[in-house]
Amino acid sequence: MENTLEMLKLADPPTWELVRRELAAGRSELDRSRISLLVEHTLWALTLETSFGRCLAQSLAGLLAAGLPACRVALFIKMVRQAAGVGTTLGLIQARYLAPVIASGNKCLLRKYNRTVEVLLTKGSYTLPETLKLGARLISSGRLDDAAAYFDLLIAIFRHPLTYNRSMRLVYLVPRAVASMRPAARHFQIRQMIRLVERDVELVDDYIQGLEKGLALLDQKALALFLDRAVRRLERRFSGGRRFLALEAADARQLARSLQTAVDLGMVKARLDGYLQARTGLPLTIAPLTGTEPGGDEMVASNGRQVLLADPLDILPDFDSNLALAKTLVRLEACYYEFGTFDLDLDKVADRHAIDFGGQTQSTSGQACSMEIFCRLFSYPDLAADLITFFEHLRIMRLAAIHYPGLVKRSRPFLLLGAEKLSRRRQPLHPLWPLYRRLVLGMEQEEVSRDIPAGLSGQLEKAAGRIAEVEDSAAAVWRSYRQVETWLAGRCRLEGGVYRPLKFPLGWRVDWRRAASAWPEYDRKAAEVKDLLAARGIRVYKSDLKKLLVASGGNPSGRQLAELIQNGSRNTTAQEAGKKIVPASAGDLEGILAGLRNDSSADGPNPGGPAFYYPEWDCYLDDYLHDHARVQERKPAAPGEDGFYDRTLMEHGGLVARVRAAFERLKPEGLSRLRPWSEGDCLDYRALIEYAVDRRCRRQASERIFIKRLKQERDVAVLLLVDMSRSTANAVASGRCSVMEVEKQALVVFCEALEVVGDNYAIAGFSGTGPLAVDYFRIKDFGEPLNREVKARISAMSPQRNTRMGAALRHAASLLAGVPARVRLLIVVGDGFPNDQDYKHDYAIADTRKAVQEAAARLIHVRAVTVNMGSDPRLDELYGRQRHYVIEDVLDLPDKLVKVYSTLTRY
Amino acid sequence: MKTEDHRSCDQAAGFYLEKEPFYLPLGREVELFSAAWQARLPVMLKGPTGCGKTRFVQYMAWKIGRPLITIACHEDLFASDLIGRFLLKDDQTVWSDGPLTQAMRIGAICYLDEIVEARKDTTVVIHPLTDDRRTLNIDKKPEVLPAHPDFMMVISYNPGYQSVVKDLKPSTRQRFVAIDFDYPDPEREELIVVREGGVDAATAGRLVSLAAKIRSIQQRGLAEGASTRLLIYAAKLIGRGIDPRRACRSAICLPLSDDEQMQETLGDLVDDLF
């Protein structure tokens, strides 16, 4: 086999490498004849064109390695060879996209694929790659029905006579629209599209627009109903029907809204994020549960950083009920954070309940969170997790009844509904379920006695009665686990060593696996610091250290650590026990913490362009490092993508118009009333009285007795400093585009607004690596007209490297200081905290804060707009309290940025 | 001289506070203000809306036994509105003191509320008053009026006002001793709401808890967090039989924001509590 493959290596080493990898990943070992077949056809293809050869080799190796029957492999080769006979481009396309169809073994699908290729070729081979790529992807992910429907759609569209431009548009538009459909809704949404295409191919655009605006949230029946109405409209008046379909008509939006039952996370994320943060005081956000991790029928979960919610949520018959359910799920999940479920500390459990875990918690303590370690202490971790959920729900419900009676009142109907649903299931109920119903949900008692022995029931109830903290829940689990396990084994719940977990109403449970992934780095650091302190005789709880790390963004100060040690209950316990505590100085503690900070060396100087040197504030030295940062002025690297500016204006036409109107209104507010004036619009009564008094006293009377209204010059100069760091390449929550793209769109809207109001403005970006290579991109200078070049520079902005914010701020401030204006404003638009080589955490925050203070000393107002992250108290440290704005949903940036600006500069 | 004092007393009569205003000290502000008054230093109170700045001035005026003249500043407030002007009366021209001049004559505490709202050229007239000269130049009379020994100038200033155009000039700021105010801690705020709003401690506790939550999301689009004053309003409505959720919406949520999304979030927080 190796010898045969060697021929391939000699012919084209990359192809050989590709084949080797495919075969290694395959299911079955290939015999000599199959290897020969592979090599023979690959060599043939390589002689035609290298890329074709490589593609065929990869696909064929994949098919062979998957153990496909010889007849199907032969069919694949035959079809590829036929296509290559027409041209290598077509051969390459077939080699790439036919393979998954053949691999699926579905003859009907193959027929549809062939028909699709045939129809698309009538328009040209340029229509094939983009369209077939999605088909192959759907098949590879096992969605054969969707793929079949998609091929039907392509046939229906491209058999119409289309111009080249129209074809090109549809080639990109249709696959993108189909790919963005929810998997559960994709099939019927495609079928409805086919229905419309058969009427008129022009309707594709309107339907896709309608889907984006809300039709995608309709279920199958509702969508069919909506389209029935749309078709009737189309028959009556075609143009009106198109507007209806695209949800441009008010009555269409109303109908879609009334038919919609599902709650889309995008619709409610911002308000639920706000609720979560207000409720818990933590920078938590909502994220979709679907697609994050496979989670069965659960609707909500937590990973310690985010609350994961089913998206879309379509459980109840109407939209309002689903919305109320979504809110209830978030409310309940927030209880875990507020009441400290995820703050479990096994040392606290051991200390408070005199439990000896026998050193089992030590071995993995550095790598895992306490909840995970605790559950893994037991032979059935899921049973331990069920028990801790049981006790925690009991505790949470008690606390909520005291602090949040409204929450309990509003959650209860949903919990009961969930309980009812579980009780109606065909599967045998978990033996603990009746006890949960009685104790947690407060439901009827008589069922319990049939399912659980009185002794165990009494013991669990007794344990439940003593629970105040999460550690008490853990202790209750520790004490009752053995008995519960024995009882469940007798009830066939532990068959074959597999535990079948308890189903909780609404899927609300403590998910120890997800919680384990929340802050692994802080778990590790907390364990390290705890060990280092323990070596000095200082006992601190790991959970307290972890909380400190989370609150300080991973880098607490020595003072904060000293306070924790001082106030920590663990040392009090140790003191009471007569143990000697070695006092630790702040310097000693700083030494411990210094080991946690990452150090890396700076890069060398970056050549080219005018460069400027600035000092940097070293918070550890408490002094400036003179000429430490080198800022290099640059222009964006590549010529901008043509038309980005105009395209944004088109896409955000509504917003731009609204912003322009708002800024038009801002201008009249700049009207000033001048008085006392010698001529004007009306008399100033105060000046008039003085005039009369002076005349009466025979004094020289001033004739300036009028009020004149004049348009006031807005003497404002603003510099917008945009973060161009690597992180701006991240996709926004919806995944539609990157943070940088949204930042650029915001710049476009901002420019349009500023052009209306007439303020002098400049735009710059910043990035860099190390103190000697801080890049400052001059996108638009003060006084420079908004011409094609500026627009091209905005288009060319792209994510670069790191963020050394202090140096960029100092350079921006020095430029702004030279602009003659009464009010000078510097707005920083970024997506997080400064971060560069040797420039992290406290150091970076202190330097940035210093740069902000230096700017303030030059009478420059610095404000910041932070996007794509939850609000963080450390932003106060960075920019000062009430000097920054957090925009959770980055897609709001274009709108919010101009709002922020108008608020800042209103007269 | 005796006649002058007598006349001052008559003029001041309406400005004395007869009843002790309720004020719960939050720190050492009472001590600081008293020291500033003894040294006749002007005072600037900084803090968010509705945290008790005005109530504090009232309390201090009562405590030190001086009349209090309050001027709400606005953008159309002129120097002559503060100092005074000649008026025509019958066939005569009569000088009428403005509130600032009046306060200087009777030795009152002159409180300029929300000084940033006043025009910058107006605020300049207080400059000679707020340094060691303690005089007011009345150019219309002409007269240089020395301040009464007990005269004191107090201004309030809200750093949360977001417009940088309306910032105080450094030359004005540097004439004052500043006292920083913030919302009271939960325990004290609860006491205040119980005392002023007339509700039980449990309800007051929930209102305070609601305020803390709202303040924690101020950055998400609220100009300012829920003030103690709003909590008292809500408590007063609840005390008069209004459903707590409705009272909170009317007295706290709606005044804070017009944004529909924010209203929903605030409503959800209220729903948790009642």
JSON list of N, CA and C in Angstrom, two decimals, chain A residues 270-271 274-275 277-278 327 331 404-407 410 673 675 686 689-690 693 696 861 863 871 881-882 884-885 888 904 906, chain B residues 76 78 81 85-86 88 91 93 140 160 162-164 182 206 213 216-220 245 261 264-265 268-269 271-274:
[
{"chain": "A", "resi": 270, "resn": "ALA", "atom": "N", "xyz": [-31.48, 41.91, 24.99]},
{"chain": "A", "resi": 270, "resn": "ALA", "atom": "CA", "xyz": [-31.02, 43.14, 25.63]},
{"chain": "A", "resi": 270, "resn": "ALA", "atom": "C", "xyz": [-31.76, 43.39, 26.95]},
{"chain": "A", "resi": 271, "resn": "ARG", "atom": "N", "xyz": [-33.09, 43.20, 26.93]},
{"chain": "A", "resi": 271, "resn": "ARG", "atom": "CA", "xyz": [-33.83, 43.49, 28.17]},
{"chain": "A", "resi": 271, "resn": "ARG", "atom": "C", "xyz": [-33.58, 42.43, 29.23]},
{"chain": "A", "resi": 274, "resn": "GLY", "atom": "N", "xyz": [-30.24, 43.11, 30.80]},
{"chain": "A", "resi": 274, "resn": "GLY", "atom": "CA", "xyz": [-30.40, 44.20, 31.77]},
{"chain": "A", "resi": 274, "resn": "GLY", "atom": "C", "xyz": [-30.97, 43.70, 33.08]},
{"chain": "A", "resi": 275, "resn": "TYR", "atom": "N", "xyz": [-31.98, 42.85, 32.96]},
{"chain": "A", "resi": 275, "resn": "TYR", "atom": "CA", "xyz": [-32.61, 42.29, 34.17]},
{"chain": "A", "resi": 275, "resn": "TYR", "atom": "C", "xyz": [-31.58, 41.48, 34.96]},
{"chain": "A", "resi": 277, "resn": "GLN", "atom": "N", "xyz": [-28.34, 41.57, 35.01]},
{"chain": "A", "resi": 277, "resn": "GLN", "atom": "CA", "xyz": [-27.28, 42.35, 35.63]},
{"chain": "A", "resi": 277, "resn": "GLN", "atom": "C", "xyz": [-27.80, 43.16, 36.81]},
{"chain": "A", "resi": 278, "resn": "ALA", "atom": "N", "xyz": [-29.01, 43.67, 36.67]},
{"chain": "A", "resi": 278, "resn": "ALA", "atom": "CA", "xyz": [-29.59, 44.41, 37.79]},
{"chain": "A", "resi": 278, "resn": "ALA", "atom": "C", "xyz": [-29.86, 43.47, 38.96]},
{"chain": "A", "resi": 327, "resn": "LYS", "atom": "N", "xyz": [-38.98, 34.77, 30.67]},
{"chain": "A", "resi": 327, "resn": "LYS", "atom": "CA", "xyz": [-38.60, 35.62, 31.81]},
{"chain": "A", "resi": 327, "resn": "LYS", "atom": "C", "xyz": [-38.54, 34.81, 33.09]},
{"chain": "A", "resi": 331, "resn": "ARG", "atom": "N", "xyz": [-35.43, 34.39, 35.53]},
{"chain": "A", "resi": 331, "resn": "ARG", "atom": "CA", "xyz": [-35.59, 34.75, 36.96]},
{"chain": "A", "resi": 331, "resn": "ARG", "atom": "C", "xyz": [-35.11, 33.62, 37.86]},
{"chain": "A", "resi": 404, "resn": "TYR", "atom": "N", "xyz": [-38.20, 37.86, 47.36]},
{"chain": "A", "resi": 404, "resn": "TYR", "atom": "CA", "xyz": [-38.88, 38.11, 46.08]},
{"chain": "A", "resi": 404, "resn": "TYR", "atom": "C", "xyz": [-40.24, 37.41, 46.04]},
{"chain": "A", "resi": 405, "resn": "PRO", "atom": "N", "xyz": [-41.18, 37.86, 46.85]},
{"chain": "A", "resi": 405, "resn": "PRO", "atom": "CA", "xyz": [-42.49, 37.19, 46.83]},
{"chain": "A", "resi": 405, "resn": "PRO", "atom": "C", "xyz": [-43.14, 37.25, 45.45]},
{"chain": "A", "resi": 406, "resn": "GLY", "atom": "N", "xyz": [-42.89, 38.33, 44.72]},
{"chain": "A", "resi": 406, "resn": "GLY", "atom": "CA", "xyz": [-43.46, 38.46, 43.37]},
{"chain": "A", "resi": 406, "resn": "GLY", "atom": "C", "xyz": [-42.91, 37.40, 42.44]},
{"chain": "A", "resi": 407, "resn": "LEU", "atom": "N", "xyz": [-41.63, 37.13, 42.58]},
{"chain": "A", "resi": 407, "resn": "LEU", "atom": "CA", "xyz": [-40.99, 36.12, 41.73]},
{"chain": "A", "resi": 407, "resn": "LEU", "atom": "C", "xyz": [-41.62, 34.75, 41.98]},
{"chain": "A", "resi": 410, "resn": "ARG", "atom": "N", "xyz": [-45.13, 34.53, 40.53]},
{"chain": "A", "resi": 410, "resn": "ARG", "atom": "CA", "xyz": [-45.22, 34.46, 39.07]},
{"chain": "A", "resi": 410, "resn": "ARG", "atom": "C", "xyz": [-44.55, 33.21, 38.48]},
{"chain": "A", "resi": 673, "resn": "ARG", "atom": "N", "xyz": [-30.19, 83.40, 22.57]},
{"chain": "A", "resi": 673, "resn": "ARG", "atom": "CA", "xyz": [-30.89, 84.68, 22.70]},
{"chain": "A", "resi": 673, "resn": "ARG", "atom": "C", "xyz": [-29.87, 85.71, 23.18]},
{"chain": "A", "resi": 675, "resn": "ARG", "atom": "N", "xyz": [-28.90, 89.35, 24.43]},
{"chain": "A", "resi": 675, "resn": "ARG", "atom": "CA", "xyz": [-29.48, 90.56, 25.00]},
{"chain": "A", "resi": 675, "resn": "ARG", "atom": "C", "xyz": [-28.56, 91.13, 26.04]},
{"chain": "A", "resi": 686, "resn": "ARG", "atom": "N", "xyz": [-36.53, 93.59, 31.02]},
{"chain": "A", "resi": 686, "resn": "ARG", "atom": "CA", "xyz": [-35.61, 94.03, 32.07]},
{"chain": "A", "resi": 686, "resn": "ARG", "atom": "C", "xyz": [-34.80, 95.24, 31.59]},
{"chain": "A", "resi": 689, "resn": "ILE", "atom": "N", "xyz": [-37.02, 98.39, 31.45]},
{"chain": "A", "resi": 689, "resn": "ILE", "atom": "CA", "xyz": [-37.22, 99.07, 32.73]},
{"chain": "A", "resi": 689, "resn": "ILE", "atom": "C", "xyz": [-35.98, 99.90, 33.08]},
{"chain": "A", "resi": 690, "resn": "GLU", "atom": "N", "xyz": [-34.83, 99.31, 32.86]},
{"chain": "A", "resi": 690, "resn": "GLU", "atom": "CA", "xyz": [-33.59, 100.06, 33.15]},
{"chain": "A", "resi": 690, "resn": "GLU", "atom": "C", "xyz": [-33.50, 101.30, 32.27]},
{"chain": "A", "resi": 693, "resn": "VAL", "atom": "N", "xyz": [-35.82, 103.80, 33.77]},
{"chain": "A", "resi": 693, "resn": "VAL", "atom": "CA", "xyz": [-35.27, 104.32, 35.02]},
{"chain": "A", "resi": 693, "resn": "VAL", "atom": "C", "xyz": [-34.15, 105.33, 34.74]},
{"chain": "A", "resi": 696, "resn": "ARG", "atom": "N", "xyz": [-35.57, 108.52, 33.50]},
{"chain": "A", "resi": 696, "resn": "ARG", "atom": "CA", "xyz": [-36.19, 109.26, 34.60]},
{"chain": "A", "resi": 696, "resn": "ARG", "atom": "C", "xyz": [-35.13, 109.94, 35.46]},
{"chain": "A", "resi": 861, "resn": "HIS", "atom": "N", "xyz": [-12.48, 66.47, 27.18]},
{"chain": "A", "resi": 861, "resn": "HIS", "atom": "CA", "xyz": [-13.40, 65.55, 27.83]},
{"chain": "A", "resi": 861, "resn": "HIS", "atom": "C", "xyz": [-13.28, 64.18, 27.17]},
{"chain": "A", "resi": 863, "resn": "ARG", "atom": "N", "xyz": [-14.68, 60.43, 26.85]},
{"chain": "A", "resi": 863, "resn": "ARG", "atom": "CA", "xyz": [-15.80, 59.54, 27.12]},
{"chain": "A", "resi": 863, "resn": "ARG", "atom": "C", "xyz": [-15.55, 58.23, 26.36]},
{"chain": "A", "resi": 871, "resn": "SER", "atom": "N", "xyz": [-21.72, 45.22, 31.42]},
{"chain": "A", "resi": 871, "resn": "SER", "atom": "CA", "xyz": [-21.14, 46.33, 32.17]},
{"chain": "A", "resi": 871, "resn": "SER", "atom": "C", "xyz": [-20.22, 45.76, 33.24]},
{"chain": "A", "resi": 881, "resn": "ARG", "atom": "N", "xyz": [-16.23, 57.38, 36.78]},
{"chain": "A", "resi": 881, "resn": "ARG", "atom": "CA", "xyz": [-17.66, 57.11, 36.92]},
{"chain": "A", "resi": 881, "resn": "ARG", "atom": "C", "xyz": [-18.46, 58.04, 36.02]},
{"chain": "A", "resi": 882, "resn": "GLN", "atom": "N", "xyz": [-19.47, 57.52, 35.41]},
{"chain": "A", "resi": 882, "resn": "GLN", "atom": "CA", "xyz": [-20.37, 58.27, 34.53]},
{"chain": "A", "resi": 882, "resn": "GLN", "atom": "C", "xyz": [-19.63, 58.88, 33.34]},
{"chain": "A", "resi": 884, "resn": "HIS", "atom": "N", "xyz": [-18.53, 56.73, 30.85]},
{"chain": "A", "resi": 884, "resn": "HIS", "atom": "CA", "xyz": [-18.52, 55.71, 29.80]},
{"chain": "A", "resi": 884, "resn": "HIS", "atom": "C", "xyz": [-19.91, 55.11, 29.65]},
{"chain": "A", "resi": 885, "resn": "TYR", "atom": "N", "xyz": [-20.11, 54.51, 28.50]},
{"chain": "A", "resi": 885, "resn": "TYR", "atom": "CA", "xyz": [-21.40, 53.93, 28.17]},
{"chain": "A", "resi": 885, "resn": "TYR", "atom": "C", "xyz": [-21.17, 52.50, 27.70]},
{"chain": "A", "resi": 888, "resn": "GLU", "atom": "N", "xyz": [-24.60, 46.84, 25.19]},
{"chain": "A", "resi": 888, "resn": "GLU", "atom": "CA", "xyz": [-24.60, 45.38, 25.25]},
{"chain": "A", "resi": 888, "resn": "GLU", "atom": "C", "xyz": [-24.62, 44.77, 23.85]},
{"chain": "A", "resi": 904, "resn": "LEU", "atom": "N", "xyz": [-24.07, 64.31, 24.86]},
{"chain": "A", "resi": 904, "resn": "LEU", "atom": "CA", "xyz": [-22.87, 64.95, 25.41]},
{"chain": "A", "resi": 904, "resn": "LEU", "atom": "C", "xyz": [-22.73, 66.40, 24.99]},
{"chain": "A", "resi": 906, "resn": "ARG", "atom": "N", "xyz": [-25.21, 68.57, 23.84]},
{"chain": "A", "resi": 906, "resn": "ARG", "atom": "CA", "xyz": [-26.38, 69.45, 23.73]},
{"chain": "A", "resi": 906, "resn": "ARG", "atom": "C", "xyz": [-26.12, 70.73, 24.51]},
{"chain": "B", "resi": 76, "resn": "ASP", "atom": "N", "xyz": [-31.88, 81.07, 31.76]},
{"chain": "B", "resi": 76, "resn": "ASP", "atom": "CA", "xyz": [-32.27, 82.45, 31.51]},
{"chain": "B", "resi": 76, "resn": "ASP", "atom": "C", "xyz": [-32.06, 83.32, 32.76]},
{"chain": "B", "resi": 78, "resn": "PHE", "atom": "N", "xyz": [-30.22, 85.83, 34.88]},
{"chain": "B", "resi": 78, "resn": "PHE", "atom": "CA", "xyz": [-29.23, 86.88, 34.63]},
{"chain": "B", "resi": 78, "resn": "PHE", "atom": "C", "xyz": [-28.65, 87.39, 35.94]},
{"chain": "B", "resi": 81, "resn": "ASP", "atom": "N", "xyz": [-31.00, 89.26, 37.95]},
{"chain": "B", "resi": 81, "resn": "ASP", "atom": "CA", "xyz": [-31.99, 88.45, 38.67]},
{"chain": "B", "resi": 81, "resn": "ASP", "atom": "C", "xyz": [-31.45, 88.06, 40.04]},
{"chain": "B", "resi": 85, "resn": "ARG", "atom": "N", "xyz": [-32.55, 95.06, 40.81]},
{"chain": "B", "resi": 85, "resn": "ARG", "atom": "CA", "xyz": [-32.67, 96.06, 39.74]},
{"chain": "B", "resi": 85, "resn": "ARG", "atom": "C", "xyz": [-33.56, 97.21, 40.21]},
{"chain": "B", "resi": 86, "resn": "PHE", "atom": "N", "xyz": [-33.45, 98.32, 39.50]},
{"chain": "B", "resi": 86, "resn": "PHE", "atom": "CA", "xyz": [-34.37, 99.44, 39.75]},
{"chain": "B", "resi": 86, "resn": "PHE", "atom": "C", "xyz": [-35.72, 99.11, 39.13]},
{"chain": "B", "resi": 88, "resn": "LEU", "atom": "N", "xyz": [-39.82, 100.71, 38.45]},
{"chain": "B", "resi": 88, "resn": "LEU", "atom": "CA", "xyz": [-40.60, 101.96, 38.39]},
{"chain": "B", "resi": 88, "resn": "LEU", "atom": "C", "xyz": [-41.79, 101.81, 39.33]},
{"chain": "B", "resi": 91, "resn": "ASP", "atom": "N", "xyz": [-44.14, 107.51, 40.37]},
{"chain": "B", "resi": 91, "resn": "ASP", "atom": "CA", "xyz": [-43.25, 108.37, 39.59]},
{"chain": "B", "resi": 91, "resn": "ASP", "atom": "C", "xyz": [-41.80, 108.22, 40.00]},
{"chain": "B", "resi": 93, "resn": "THR", "atom": "N", "xyz": [-38.21, 105.82, 40.86]},
{"chain": "B", "resi": 93, "resn": "THR", "atom": "CA", "xyz": [-37.47, 104.58, 40.58]},
{"chain": "B", "resi": 93, "resn": "THR", "atom": "C", "xyz": [-37.04, 104.01, 41.93]},
{"chain": "B", "resi": 140, "resn": "LYS", "atom": "N", "xyz": [-25.18, 98.97, 39.28]},
{"chain": "B", "resi": 140, "resn": "LYS", "atom": "CA", "xyz": [-26.28, 99.86, 38.94]},
{"chain": "B", "resi": 140, "resn": "LYS", "atom": "C", "xyz": [-26.44, 100.98, 39.97]},
{"chain": "B", "resi": 160, "resn": "GLY", "atom": "N", "xyz": [-23.39, 64.11, 37.45]},
{"chain": "B", "resi": 160, "resn": "GLY", "atom": "CA", "xyz": [-24.01, 63.16, 36.54]},
{"chain": "B", "resi": 160, "resn": "GLY", "atom": "C", "xyz": [-24.60, 63.83, 35.32]},
{"chain": "B", "resi": 162, "resn": "GLN", "atom": "N", "xyz": [-24.75, 64.94, 31.98]},
{"chain": "B", "resi": 162, "resn": "GLN", "atom": "CA", "xyz": [-23.86, 64.37, 30.98]},
{"chain": "B", "resi": 162, "resn": "GLN", "atom": "C", "xyz": [-23.31, 65.35, 29.96]},
{"chain": "B", "resi": 163, "resn": "SER", "atom": "N", "xyz": [-23.92, 66.53, 29.83]},
{"chain": "B", "resi": 163, "resn": "SER", "atom": "CA", "xyz": [-23.43, 67.42, 28.79]},
{"chain": "B", "resi": 163, "resn": "SER", "atom": "C", "xyz": [-22.13, 68.07, 29.22]},
{"chain": "B", "resi": 164, "resn": "VAL", "atom": "N", "xyz": [-21.07, 67.82, 28.43]},
{"chain": "B", "resi": 164, "resn": "VAL", "atom": "CA", "xyz": [-19.78, 68.42, 28.79]},
{"chain": "B", "resi": 164, "resn": "VAL", "atom": "C", "xyz": [-19.82, 69.93, 28.57]},
{"chain": "B", "resi": 182, "resn": "ASP", "atom": "N", "xyz": [-23.84, 60.85, 47.99]},
{"chain": "B", "resi": 182, "resn": "ASP", "atom": "CA", "xyz": [-24.24, 59.70, 47.16]},
{"chain": "B", "resi": 182, "resn": "ASP", "atom": "C", "xyz": [-25.51, 59.14, 47.79]},
{"chain": "B", "resi": 206, "resn": "ARG", "atom": "N", "xyz": [-37.84, 46.52, 50.39]},
{"chain": "B", "resi": 206, "resn": "ARG", "atom": "CA", "xyz": [-37.99, 46.08, 49.00]},
{"chain": "B", "resi": 206, "resn": "ARG", "atom": "C", "xyz": [-37.75, 47.25, 48.03]},
{"chain": "B", "resi": 213, "resn": "LYS", "atom": "N", "xyz": [-30.80, 47.73, 42.59]},
{"chain": "B", "resi": 213, "resn": "LYS", "atom": "CA", "xyz": [-30.73, 46.99, 41.32]},
{"chain": "B", "resi": 213, "resn": "LYS", "atom": "C", "xyz": [-30.75, 47.95, 40.13]},
{"chain": "B", "resi": 216, "resn": "SER", "atom": "N", "xyz": [-27.51, 49.66, 39.62]},
{"chain": "B", "resi": 216, "resn": "SER", "atom": "CA", "xyz": [-26.43, 48.82, 39.07]},
{"chain": "B", "resi": 216, "resn": "SER", "atom": "C", "xyz": [-26.50, 48.73, 37.55]},
{"chain": "B", "resi": 217, "resn": "ILE", "atom": "N", "xyz": [-27.63, 49.09, 36.96]},
{"chain": "B", "resi": 217, "resn": "ILE", "atom": "CA", "xyz": [-27.69, 49.06, 35.48]},
{"chain": "B", "resi": 217, "resn": "ILE", "atom": "C", "xyz": [-27.84, 50.45, 34.90]},
{"chain": "B", "resi": 218, "resn": "GLN", "atom": "N", "xyz": [-27.40, 51.43, 35.67]},
{"chain": "B", "resi": 218, "resn": "GLN", "atom": "CA", "xyz": [-27.49, 52.81, 35.20]},
{"chain": "B", "resi": 218, "resn": "GLN", "atom": "C", "xyz": [-26.78, 53.01, 33.87]},
{"chain": "B", "resi": 219, "resn": "GLN", "atom": "N", "xyz": [-25.65, 52.30, 33.71]},
{"chain": "B", "resi": 219, "resn": "GLN", "atom": "CA", "xyz": [-24.86, 52.48, 32.48]},
{"chain": "B", "resi": 219, "resn": "GLN", "atom": "C", "xyz": [-25.61, 52.00, 31.24]},
{"chain": "B", "resi": 220, "resn": "ARG", "atom": "N", "xyz": [-26.66, 51.26, 31.44]},
{"chain": "B", "resi": 220, "resn": "ARG", "atom": "CA", "xyz": [-27.35, 50.69, 30.29]},
{"chain": "B", "resi": 220, "resn": "ARG", "atom": "C", "xyz": [-28.35, 51.64, 29.67]},
{"chain": "B", "resi": 245, "resn": "ARG", "atom": "N", "xyz": [-46.96, 47.50, 42.90]},
{"chain": "B", "resi": 245, "resn": "ARG", "atom": "CA", "xyz": [-46.37, 47.43, 41.56]},
{"chain": "B", "resi": 245, "resn": "ARG", "atom": "C", "xyz": [-46.72, 48.67, 40.75]},
{"chain": "B", "resi": 261, "resn": "GLN", "atom": "N", "xyz": [-37.75, 49.31, 26.22]},
{"chain": "B", "resi": 261, "resn": "GLN", "atom": "CA", "xyz": [-37.01, 48.12, 26.70]},
{"chain": "B", "resi": 261, "resn": "GLN", "atom": "C", "xyz": [-36.62, 48.28, 28.16]},
{"chain": "B", "resi": 264, "resn": "GLU", "atom": "N", "xyz": [-39.43, 47.76, 30.44]},
{"chain": "B", "resi": 264, "resn": "GLU", "atom": "CA", "xyz": [-39.76, 46.36, 30.64]},
{"chain": "B", "resi": 264, "resn": "GLU", "atom": "C", "xyz": [-38.82, 45.73, 31.68]},
{"chain": "B", "resi": 265, "resn": "THR", "atom": "N", "xyz": [-37.54, 46.06, 31.55]},
{"chain": "B", "resi": 265, "resn": "THR", "atom": "CA", "xyz": [-36.57, 45.53, 32.52]},
{"chain": "B", "resi": 265, "resn": "THR", "atom": "C", "xyz": [-36.92, 46.01, 33.93]},
{"chain": "B", "resi": 268, "resn": "ASP", "atom": "N", "xyz": [-39.87, 44.22, 35.24]},
{"chain": "B", "resi": 268, "resn": "ASP", "atom": "CA", "xyz": [-39.55, 42.85, 35.68]},
{"chain": "B", "resi": 268, "resn": "ASP", "atom": "C", "xyz": [-38.96, 42.86, 37.08]},
{"chain": "B", "resi": 269, "resn": "LEU", "atom": "N", "xyz": [-38.11, 43.84, 37.34]},
{"chain": "B", "resi": 269, "resn": "LEU", "atom": "CA", "xyz": [-37.50, 43.93, 38.68]},
{"chain": "B", "resi": 269, "resn": "LEU", "atom": "C", "xyz": [-38.57, 44.22, 39.73]},
{"chain": "B", "resi": 271, "resn": "ASP", "atom": "N", "xyz": [-41.71, 43.42, 39.47]},
{"chain": "B", "resi": 271, "resn": "ASP", "atom": "CA", "xyz": [-42.55, 42.22, 39.58]},
{"chain": "B", "resi": 271, "resn": "ASP", "atom": "C", "xyz": [-41.93, 41.17, 40.52]},
{"chain": "B", "resi": 272, "resn": "ASP", "atom": "N", "xyz": [-40.61, 41.12, 40.56]},
{"chain": "B", "resi": 272, "resn": "ASP", "atom": "CA", "xyz": [-39.95, 40.16, 41.46]},
{"chain": "B", "resi": 272, "resn": "ASP", "atom": "C", "xyz": [-40.22, 40.48, 42.92]},
{"chain": "B", "resi": 273, "resn": "LEU", "atom": "N", "xyz": [-40.36, 41.77, 43.19]},
{"chain": "B", "resi": 273, "resn": "LEU", "atom": "CA", "xyz": [-40.39, 42.20, 44.59]},
{"chain": "B", "resi": 273, "resn": "LEU", "atom": "C", "xyz": [-41.79, 42.23, 45.18]},
{"chain": "B", "resi": 274, "resn": "PHE", "atom": "N", "xyz": [-42.80, 42.45, 44.35]},
{"chain": "B", "resi": 274, "resn": "PHE", "atom": "CA", "xyz": [-44.17, 42.59, 44.90]},
{"chain": "B", "resi": 274, "resn": "PHE", "atom": "C", "xyz": [-45.13, 41.60, 44.25]}
]
